[in-house]
Short mmCIF file of C-alpha atoms in Angstrom, two decimals:
data_model
loop_
_atom_site.label_atom_id
_atom_site.label_comp_id
_atom_site.label_asym_id
_atom_site.label_seq_id
_atom_site.Cartn_x
_atom_site.Cartn_y
_atom_site.Cartn_z
CA MET L 299 30.95 -9.88 -99.53
CA ALA L 300 31.59 -7.47 -97.66
CA ILE L 301 28.45 -5.49 -96.93
CA ASP L 302 29.80 -1.53 -98.37
CA LEU L 303 27.34 0.92 -96.95
CA THR L 304 27.11 4.40 -98.47
CA ASP L 305 27.10 7.78 -96.78
CA GLU L 306 22.95 8.23 -97.39
CA GLN L 307 22.02 4.66 -96.31
CA ARG L 308 24.70 4.75 -93.02
CA ALA L 309 22.99 7.78 -91.80
CA PHE L 310 19.98 6.21 -92.90
CA THR L 311 20.12 3.72 -90.60
CA GLU L 312 21.61 5.63 -88.00
CA ALA L 313 18.80 7.54 -87.45
CA VAL L 314 16.01 4.70 -87.68
CA ALA L 315 18.20 3.39 -84.62
CA GLU L 316 17.95 6.63 -83.10
CA PHE L 317 14.33 6.90 -83.96
CA ALA L 318 13.43 3.52 -82.59
CA LYS L 319 15.68 4.18 -79.04
CA ARG L 320 13.96 7.57 -78.43
CA GLU L 321 10.15 6.47 -79.12
CA ALA L 322 10.48 2.83 -78.92
CA GLY L 323 13.83 1.63 -76.87
CA THR L 324 11.89 0.78 -73.40
CA ARG L 325 9.01 -2.05 -72.56
CA GLU L 326 6.96 0.64 -70.96
CA GLN L 327 6.92 2.59 -74.50
CA ARG L 328 6.58 -0.66 -76.51
CA ASP L 329 3.69 -1.43 -73.76
CA ALA L 330 2.01 1.25 -74.20
CA LEU L 331 1.95 1.84 -78.02
CA THR L 332 0.84 -1.76 -78.54
CA ASP L 333 -1.48 -2.31 -75.75
CA GLY L 334 0.56 -4.72 -73.89
CA GLY L 335 1.88 -6.40 -77.31
CA ARG L 336 -1.65 -6.58 -78.51
CA HIS L 337 -1.21 -4.58 -82.06
CA ALA L 338 1.58 -4.99 -84.26
CA HIS L 339 1.17 -1.25 -85.71
CA HIS L 340 0.42 2.29 -84.19
CA GLN L 341 -0.11 4.62 -86.70
CA GLY L 342 0.93 7.85 -85.16
CA ILE L 343 4.80 5.88 -85.15
CA TYR L 344 4.25 5.33 -88.56
CA GLN L 345 2.85 8.62 -89.70
CA GLN L 346 5.94 10.14 -88.40
CA MET L 347 8.64 8.10 -90.01
CA ALA L 348 6.31 8.79 -93.52
CA ASP L 349 6.64 12.01 -92.57
CA LEU L 350 10.28 11.74 -92.15
CA GLY L 351 9.99 10.64 -95.64
CA TRP L 352 11.71 7.58 -94.50
CA ILE L 353 9.01 5.08 -96.11
CA GLU L 354 9.64 6.89 -99.45
CA GLY L 355 13.27 6.72 -99.17
CA ALA L 356 13.26 2.67 -97.27
CA ILE L 357 12.01 1.64 -101.40
CA GLU L 358 14.18 3.13 -103.31
CA SER L 359 15.77 -0.07 -103.91
CA MET L 360 16.12 -3.35 -102.70
CA SER L 361 19.14 -3.24 -100.65
CA ASP L 362 17.32 0.17 -99.14
CA THR L 363 14.67 -2.23 -98.14
CA VAL L 364 16.02 -4.15 -96.58
CA LEU L 365 17.75 -1.84 -94.71
CA PHE L 366 14.91 -0.18 -93.89
CA LEU L 367 13.43 -4.09 -92.20
CA GLU L 368 16.25 -4.86 -90.37
CA GLN L 369 16.02 -1.68 -88.50
CA ILE L 370 12.17 -1.57 -88.03
CA GLY L 371 13.02 -5.78 -86.41
CA TYR L 372 15.65 -5.07 -83.99
CA GLY L 373 14.25 -1.49 -82.48
CA MET L 374 10.71 -3.40 -82.66
CA LEU L 375 9.22 -0.83 -83.74
CA PRO L 376 5.08 -1.36 -84.16
CA VAL L 377 5.12 -0.44 -88.01
CA GLY L 378 3.43 -3.79 -88.98
CA GLY L 379 2.07 -2.37 -91.71
CA PHE L 380 5.07 -1.31 -93.24
CA PRO L 381 5.78 -4.73 -94.94
CA VAL L 382 2.80 -6.00 -96.19
CA SER L 383 2.10 -2.33 -97.82
CA ALA L 384 5.85 -2.65 -98.99
CA ILE L 385 4.25 -5.75 -100.78
CA VAL L 386 1.50 -4.57 -102.11
CA ALA L 387 3.16 -1.03 -103.48
CA ALA L 388 5.45 -3.58 -105.74
CA ALA L 389 2.63 -5.24 -106.68
CA ILE L 390 1.27 -2.24 -107.96
CA GLU L 391 4.33 -0.68 -109.10
CA ARG L 392 5.09 -3.85 -111.21
CA SER L 393 1.47 -3.91 -112.75
CA GLY L 394 -0.71 -1.91 -111.47
CA SER L 395 -2.24 1.34 -113.99
CA GLU L 396 -1.21 5.12 -113.09
CA GLU L 397 -4.01 5.72 -111.56
CA GLN L 398 -3.40 3.19 -109.52
CA LYS L 399 0.15 3.41 -108.35
CA LYS L 400 -0.44 7.25 -108.33
CA THR L 401 -3.14 6.46 -105.62
CA VAL L 402 -1.88 3.04 -103.91
CA LEU L 403 2.32 4.22 -103.89
CA GLY L 404 1.78 7.89 -103.12
CA GLY L 405 -1.06 6.84 -99.78
CA PHE L 406 1.75 4.74 -98.90
CA THR L 407 4.39 6.93 -98.85
CA THR L 408 2.74 9.11 -96.26
CA GLY L 409 1.73 6.80 -94.50
CA ARG L 410 -0.93 4.65 -95.49
CA SER L 411 -1.44 0.85 -94.93
CA TYR L 412 -2.38 -1.98 -97.31
CA SER L 413 -3.20 -5.42 -97.00
CA ILE L 414 -3.35 -8.97 -99.93
CA ALA L 415 -5.77 -11.48 -99.25
CA MET L 416 -4.56 -14.88 -100.94
CA SER L 417 -5.08 -17.32 -98.69
CA GLU L 418 -8.19 -18.89 -98.45
CA PRO L 419 -9.44 -22.07 -95.45
CA GLU L 420 -9.00 -24.34 -98.53
CA ALA L 421 -6.05 -23.25 -100.26
CA GLY L 422 -3.56 -21.36 -98.40
CA SER L 423 -0.13 -23.30 -99.67
CA ASP L 424 -1.54 -24.13 -102.67
CA VAL L 425 -2.42 -21.23 -104.48
CA ALA L 426 -4.18 -22.45 -107.37
CA ASN L 427 -6.93 -23.45 -105.58
CA LEU L 428 -8.33 -20.65 -104.25
CA SER L 429 -12.03 -20.12 -105.23
CA CYS L 430 -13.56 -16.75 -103.97
CA ARG L 431 -14.70 -15.39 -107.47
CA ALA L 432 -15.14 -12.43 -108.98
CA VAL L 433 -18.11 -12.25 -111.18
CA ALA L 434 -18.03 -9.88 -114.53
CA ASP L 435 -21.36 -7.78 -115.50
CA ASP L 436 -22.00 -4.46 -116.48
CA ASP L 437 -20.84 -1.88 -113.95
CA GLY L 438 -17.24 -4.34 -113.19
CA TYR L 439 -16.90 -7.29 -111.30
CA VAL L 440 -18.93 -9.02 -107.61
CA ILE L 441 -17.50 -11.21 -105.45
CA ASN L 442 -18.41 -13.60 -103.24
CA GLY L 443 -15.68 -15.41 -100.99
CA GLN L 444 -13.64 -15.61 -98.08
CA LYS L 445 -9.92 -14.75 -97.18
CA THR L 446 -8.77 -16.07 -93.92
CA TRP L 447 -5.09 -15.52 -91.84
CA ILE L 448 -5.39 -11.80 -93.51
CA SER L 449 -2.78 -9.70 -91.95
CA ASN L 450 -3.30 -6.02 -91.85
CA ALA L 451 -6.94 -6.01 -93.09
CA HIS L 452 -8.55 -4.19 -89.89
CA PHE L 453 -6.35 -1.40 -90.59
CA ALA L 454 -5.83 -1.17 -94.27
CA ASP L 455 -6.79 1.52 -96.23
CA ALA L 456 -7.25 -1.06 -99.38
CA ILE L 457 -6.88 -5.12 -100.35
CA LEU L 458 -5.05 -6.20 -103.09
CA LEU L 459 -7.44 -9.18 -103.70
CA VAL L 460 -6.30 -12.28 -105.22
CA ALA L 461 -10.02 -13.75 -106.97
CA ARG L 462 -10.69 -16.31 -109.33
CA THR L 463 -12.75 -14.55 -112.42
CA GLY L 464 -12.29 -17.45 -114.45
CA GLY L 465 -11.31 -21.52 -115.07
CA ALA L 466 -12.02 -23.99 -112.30
CA PRO L 467 -10.07 -24.57 -108.84
CA GLY L 468 -6.78 -25.69 -109.53
CA ASP L 469 -6.32 -23.84 -112.22
CA HIS L 470 -3.15 -21.04 -112.34
CA ASP L 471 -4.90 -19.07 -115.75
CA GLY L 472 -7.80 -17.30 -114.44
CA LEU L 473 -7.25 -15.48 -110.74
CA THR L 474 -7.19 -12.14 -111.27
CA MET L 475 -6.19 -9.38 -108.37
CA LEU L 476 -8.62 -6.45 -107.50
CA LEU L 477 -7.69 -3.77 -105.48
CA VAL L 478 -10.70 -3.35 -103.39
CA PRO L 479 -11.14 -0.23 -100.51
CA ALA L 480 -11.36 -2.35 -97.13
CA ASP L 481 -14.76 0.22 -96.63
CA THR L 482 -16.29 -1.15 -100.10
CA PRO L 483 -19.78 -2.64 -99.10
CA GLY L 484 -20.39 -6.49 -98.86
CA LEU L 485 -16.65 -6.98 -97.50
CA ARG L 486 -16.80 -8.02 -93.44
CA ILE L 487 -13.35 -8.11 -91.92
CA SER L 488 -13.23 -10.38 -88.88
CA GLY L 489 -10.26 -10.12 -85.86
CA ILE L 490 -9.09 -13.58 -85.50
CA ASP L 491 -6.89 -13.65 -82.39
CA THR L 492 -3.03 -15.04 -82.49
CA MET L 493 -0.23 -15.79 -80.37
CA GLY L 494 0.94 -12.84 -81.69
CA GLY L 495 -2.20 -10.24 -80.70
CA LYS L 496 -4.47 -8.68 -83.45
CA GLU L 497 -2.21 -9.64 -86.56
CA VAL L 498 -4.70 -11.02 -89.16
CA ASN L 499 -8.04 -11.97 -89.99
CA ASP L 500 -11.05 -13.11 -92.10
CA LEU L 501 -12.39 -11.34 -94.75
CA TYR L 502 -16.29 -12.55 -95.98
CA PHE L 503 -17.25 -10.84 -99.67
CA THR L 504 -21.44 -11.31 -99.86
CA ASP L 505 -22.26 -9.33 -103.41
CA CYS L 506 -19.21 -7.02 -103.23
CA ARG L 507 -18.89 -4.48 -106.53
CA VAL L 508 -16.27 -2.87 -107.70
CA PRO L 509 -15.56 -0.93 -110.87
CA ALA L 510 -13.97 -2.68 -113.37
CA ASP L 511 -10.83 -0.59 -113.40
CA ALA L 512 -10.10 -2.51 -110.07
CA VAL L 513 -8.19 -5.27 -111.84
CA VAL L 514 -4.38 -4.86 -111.16
CA GLY L 515 -2.91 -5.60 -114.50
CA THR L 516 -4.67 -8.22 -116.68
CA ALA L 517 -7.82 -10.22 -115.43
CA GLY L 518 -7.00 -13.56 -115.61
CA LYS L 519 -2.71 -13.09 -115.61
CA GLY L 520 -3.19 -12.71 -111.63
CA TRP L 521 -0.66 -15.89 -110.67
CA TRP L 522 2.45 -14.99 -113.67
CA GLN L 523 1.93 -11.73 -111.80
CA LEU L 524 1.61 -12.88 -108.22
CA MET L 525 5.42 -14.67 -109.54
CA ALA L 526 7.13 -11.90 -110.68
CA GLY L 527 6.69 -10.76 -106.71
CA LEU L 528 8.75 -13.37 -105.34
CA ASN L 529 11.56 -11.73 -104.77
CA VAL L 530 10.10 -9.05 -102.88
CA GLU L 531 7.73 -10.51 -100.65
CA ARG L 532 10.43 -12.91 -99.49
CA LEU L 533 12.89 -10.82 -98.91
CA ILE L 534 10.94 -8.35 -97.09
CA LEU L 535 10.28 -11.15 -95.11
CA ALA L 536 14.00 -12.10 -94.32
CA GLY L 537 14.95 -8.58 -93.89
CA LEU L 538 12.03 -8.20 -90.83
CA MET L 539 13.44 -11.71 -89.73
CA LEU L 540 17.28 -11.19 -89.98
CA GLY L 541 16.58 -7.76 -87.41
CA THR L 542 14.63 -9.81 -85.12
CA ALA L 543 16.85 -12.60 -84.90
CA ARG L 544 19.70 -9.58 -84.26
CA ARG L 545 17.82 -8.41 -81.19
CA ALA L 546 16.80 -11.74 -80.05
CA PHE L 547 20.20 -12.48 -79.93
CA ASP L 548 21.55 -8.69 -78.74
CA ASP L 549 18.92 -9.32 -75.96
CA THR L 550 20.37 -12.96 -74.90
CA LEU L 551 24.22 -11.84 -75.23
CA ALA L 552 23.23 -9.13 -71.89
CA TYR L 553 21.46 -11.55 -70.26
CA ILE L 554 24.50 -14.03 -70.00
CA LYS L 555 26.83 -11.56 -68.92
CA GLU L 556 25.14 -10.29 -66.05
CA ARG L 557 23.48 -13.09 -64.79
CA LYS L 558 24.87 -15.14 -62.23
CA GLN L 559 25.26 -19.54 -61.21
CA PHE L 560 27.42 -20.71 -59.12
CA GLY L 561 29.80 -17.73 -58.75
CA ARG L 562 30.34 -16.62 -62.23
CA PRO L 563 28.27 -15.45 -65.31
CA ILE L 564 26.54 -18.01 -67.01
CA GLY L 565 28.33 -17.01 -70.20
CA SER L 566 31.46 -17.97 -68.93
CA PHE L 567 29.88 -21.49 -69.01
CA GLN L 568 31.25 -23.46 -72.42
CA VAL L 569 27.59 -25.15 -72.90
CA LEU L 570 26.32 -21.15 -73.65
CA ARG L 571 29.71 -19.83 -75.11
CA HIS L 572 29.95 -22.24 -77.97
CA ARG L 573 25.63 -21.95 -78.07
CA ILE L 574 26.35 -17.98 -78.47
CA ALA L 575 29.03 -19.10 -81.21
CA ASP L 576 27.02 -20.67 -83.49
CA LEU L 577 24.05 -18.18 -83.46
CA ALA L 578 26.25 -15.35 -84.04
CA THR L 579 28.11 -17.59 -86.76
CA GLU L 580 24.31 -18.22 -88.15
CA ILE L 581 23.35 -14.56 -88.07
CA GLU L 582 25.79 -13.62 -89.78
CA CYS L 583 25.49 -16.06 -93.15
CA CYS L 584 21.65 -14.70 -92.85
CA ARG L 585 22.66 -10.96 -93.40
CA LEU L 586 25.51 -11.97 -96.22
CA LEU L 587 22.96 -13.67 -97.71
CA VAL L 588 20.00 -11.41 -97.41
CA HIS L 589 22.00 -8.51 -99.15
CA ARG L 590 23.42 -10.35 -101.42
CA THR L 591 20.19 -11.79 -102.87
CA ALA L 592 18.63 -8.41 -102.45
CA GLU L 593 21.85 -7.04 -104.62
CA LEU L 594 20.96 -9.16 -107.23
CA VAL L 595 17.24 -7.83 -107.39
CA ASP L 596 18.95 -4.36 -107.54
CA ARG L 597 20.75 -5.32 -110.83
CA ASN L 598 17.83 -6.95 -112.30
CA PRO L 599 14.63 -5.92 -111.08
CA GLN L 600 12.54 -7.79 -113.90
CA GLN L 601 14.37 -11.71 -113.35
CA VAL L 602 12.64 -14.34 -110.80
CA LEU L 603 14.87 -15.54 -108.03
CA PRO L 604 13.11 -18.79 -106.99
CA ARG L 605 16.00 -20.13 -105.27
CA GLU L 606 17.95 -16.84 -103.90
CA SER L 607 14.43 -16.09 -102.84
CA SER L 608 13.33 -19.15 -101.01
CA MET L 609 16.72 -19.64 -100.08
CA VAL L 610 16.74 -16.43 -98.06
CA LYS L 611 13.24 -17.00 -96.67
CA LEU L 612 13.84 -20.02 -95.79
CA LYS L 613 17.44 -19.93 -94.10
CA VAL L 614 16.68 -16.43 -92.53
CA THR L 615 12.80 -17.46 -90.71
CA GLU L 616 14.76 -20.70 -89.49
CA VAL L 617 17.83 -18.56 -88.04
CA ALA L 618 15.33 -16.07 -86.72
CA ARG L 619 13.48 -18.88 -85.00
CA GLU L 620 15.94 -21.18 -83.17
CA THR L 621 17.39 -18.10 -81.90
CA ALA L 622 14.60 -16.65 -80.11
CA LEU L 623 14.51 -20.42 -78.64
CA ALA L 624 18.08 -20.38 -77.65
CA GLY L 625 17.55 -17.04 -76.15
CA MET L 626 14.80 -18.34 -74.12
CA GLN L 627 16.69 -21.39 -72.98
CA MET L 628 19.49 -19.46 -72.08
CA MET L 629 17.49 -17.24 -70.29
CA GLY L 630 15.59 -19.67 -68.38
CA GLY L 631 12.35 -18.72 -66.40
CA TYR L 632 12.95 -15.23 -67.18
CA GLY L 633 13.28 -16.15 -71.09
CA TYR L 634 9.08 -17.28 -70.52
CA ALA L 635 8.33 -14.32 -67.94
CA THR L 636 6.46 -11.17 -70.26
CA GLU L 637 9.17 -9.18 -67.74
CA TYR L 638 10.90 -9.46 -70.69
CA ASP L 639 10.77 -9.12 -74.18
CA MET L 640 12.32 -12.94 -75.21
CA GLU L 641 8.76 -15.00 -75.12
CA ARG L 642 7.58 -11.64 -77.61
CA HIS L 643 10.64 -12.30 -79.69
CA VAL L 644 9.47 -16.16 -79.30
CA ARG L 645 5.92 -15.26 -81.03
CA SER L 646 7.09 -13.88 -83.61
CA THR L 647 9.43 -15.70 -85.05
CA LEU L 648 7.18 -18.17 -84.56
CA VAL L 649 5.05 -17.04 -87.15
CA SER L 650 7.20 -16.44 -89.41
CA THR L 651 8.23 -20.34 -90.27
CA ILE L 652 4.72 -19.84 -91.93
CA TYR L 653 3.50 -16.77 -93.43
CA GLY L 654 4.81 -15.73 -97.04
CA GLY L 655 5.08 -19.65 -97.97
CA THR L 656 5.53 -21.92 -95.03
CA SER L 657 10.17 -23.50 -94.96
CA GLU L 658 8.64 -26.88 -96.33
CA ILE L 659 7.05 -25.01 -99.13
CA GLN L 660 10.43 -23.14 -99.90
CA ARG L 661 12.50 -26.34 -99.43
CA ASP L 662 10.57 -27.85 -102.39
CA ILE L 663 10.66 -24.97 -104.39
CA ILE L 664 14.85 -25.06 -103.82
CA GLY L 665 14.70 -28.58 -104.50
CA LYS L 666 12.68 -28.37 -107.98
CA THR L 667 15.32 -25.54 -109.07
CA TYR L 668 17.74 -28.39 -109.22
CA GLY L 669 15.40 -30.65 -111.45
CA LEU L 670 13.97 -32.58 -108.09
#
């Protein structure tokens, strides 16, 4: 399919690309903004983008969202708060009350960040096995339990918590989404150091109280509300990794055109030419898949696309990882050195096949859509 951008979309992507070059175009700039790569989010940069109206513009359609994410990934902009916040905003838009929509959607478009908390020590891919419990009382809900691997919670304004309000671990019914301000008494946020720096956290809830109106949608029906958001979540992750894959490819291409061995550029050797050809083809396939899936979502936002959304998440994250690892191999020792960005591309793409549903889970879902 041909990807034809409107004049507005073309101007939008060009503006974001130019902003990325100006604000984070050099390694020195990015290191200053991220403390040497240890932080994925810089509020000053994010606030500038919100003030320019870009956050609001990026969520007008799914096609706009993936275009924006691609530019973020390619430009290596430290705005890690956007992807997860967009997932939360979409959930609130689908299921939230008018007051929740006003608070979260309004906050999101003006530069606030949000987090979503599902995974637990004994429940990752098996979401139905969640045991963190919210018990109803006269004043609302009292939450006790632990969440882990929670992105952005350390700088989020609020957390969209998925907790059990009924049933037993293993039941799909009985899960409820609750909007919990990050400064709520009884909530402790503890960072987890990772290869990618400070990105994820453990959350500990101890007699943490929220009012009854913290419930998002219908109590006990959180599972079904989560399933309705699969298209958005997986496309958001795919759009970001598409941009990262393109950047890793372009960084590799520039290097092998300049680096000489045996008297000529290493890119002139057939083994590297063929590897570049394969990667370019794979990335173009990803590009088409991302934009085609976004187009399907825009045509019918209420339709759940389990096959297409799993395919796009699986394909793009796997190709992004392959591209970064191949880039490191082709750059040799320089690909491994922190002097260059390739090792950072490797770190960011490795985890992409794990979060948001592992590649194995995506393959399982795709297989089931074929009656297997």
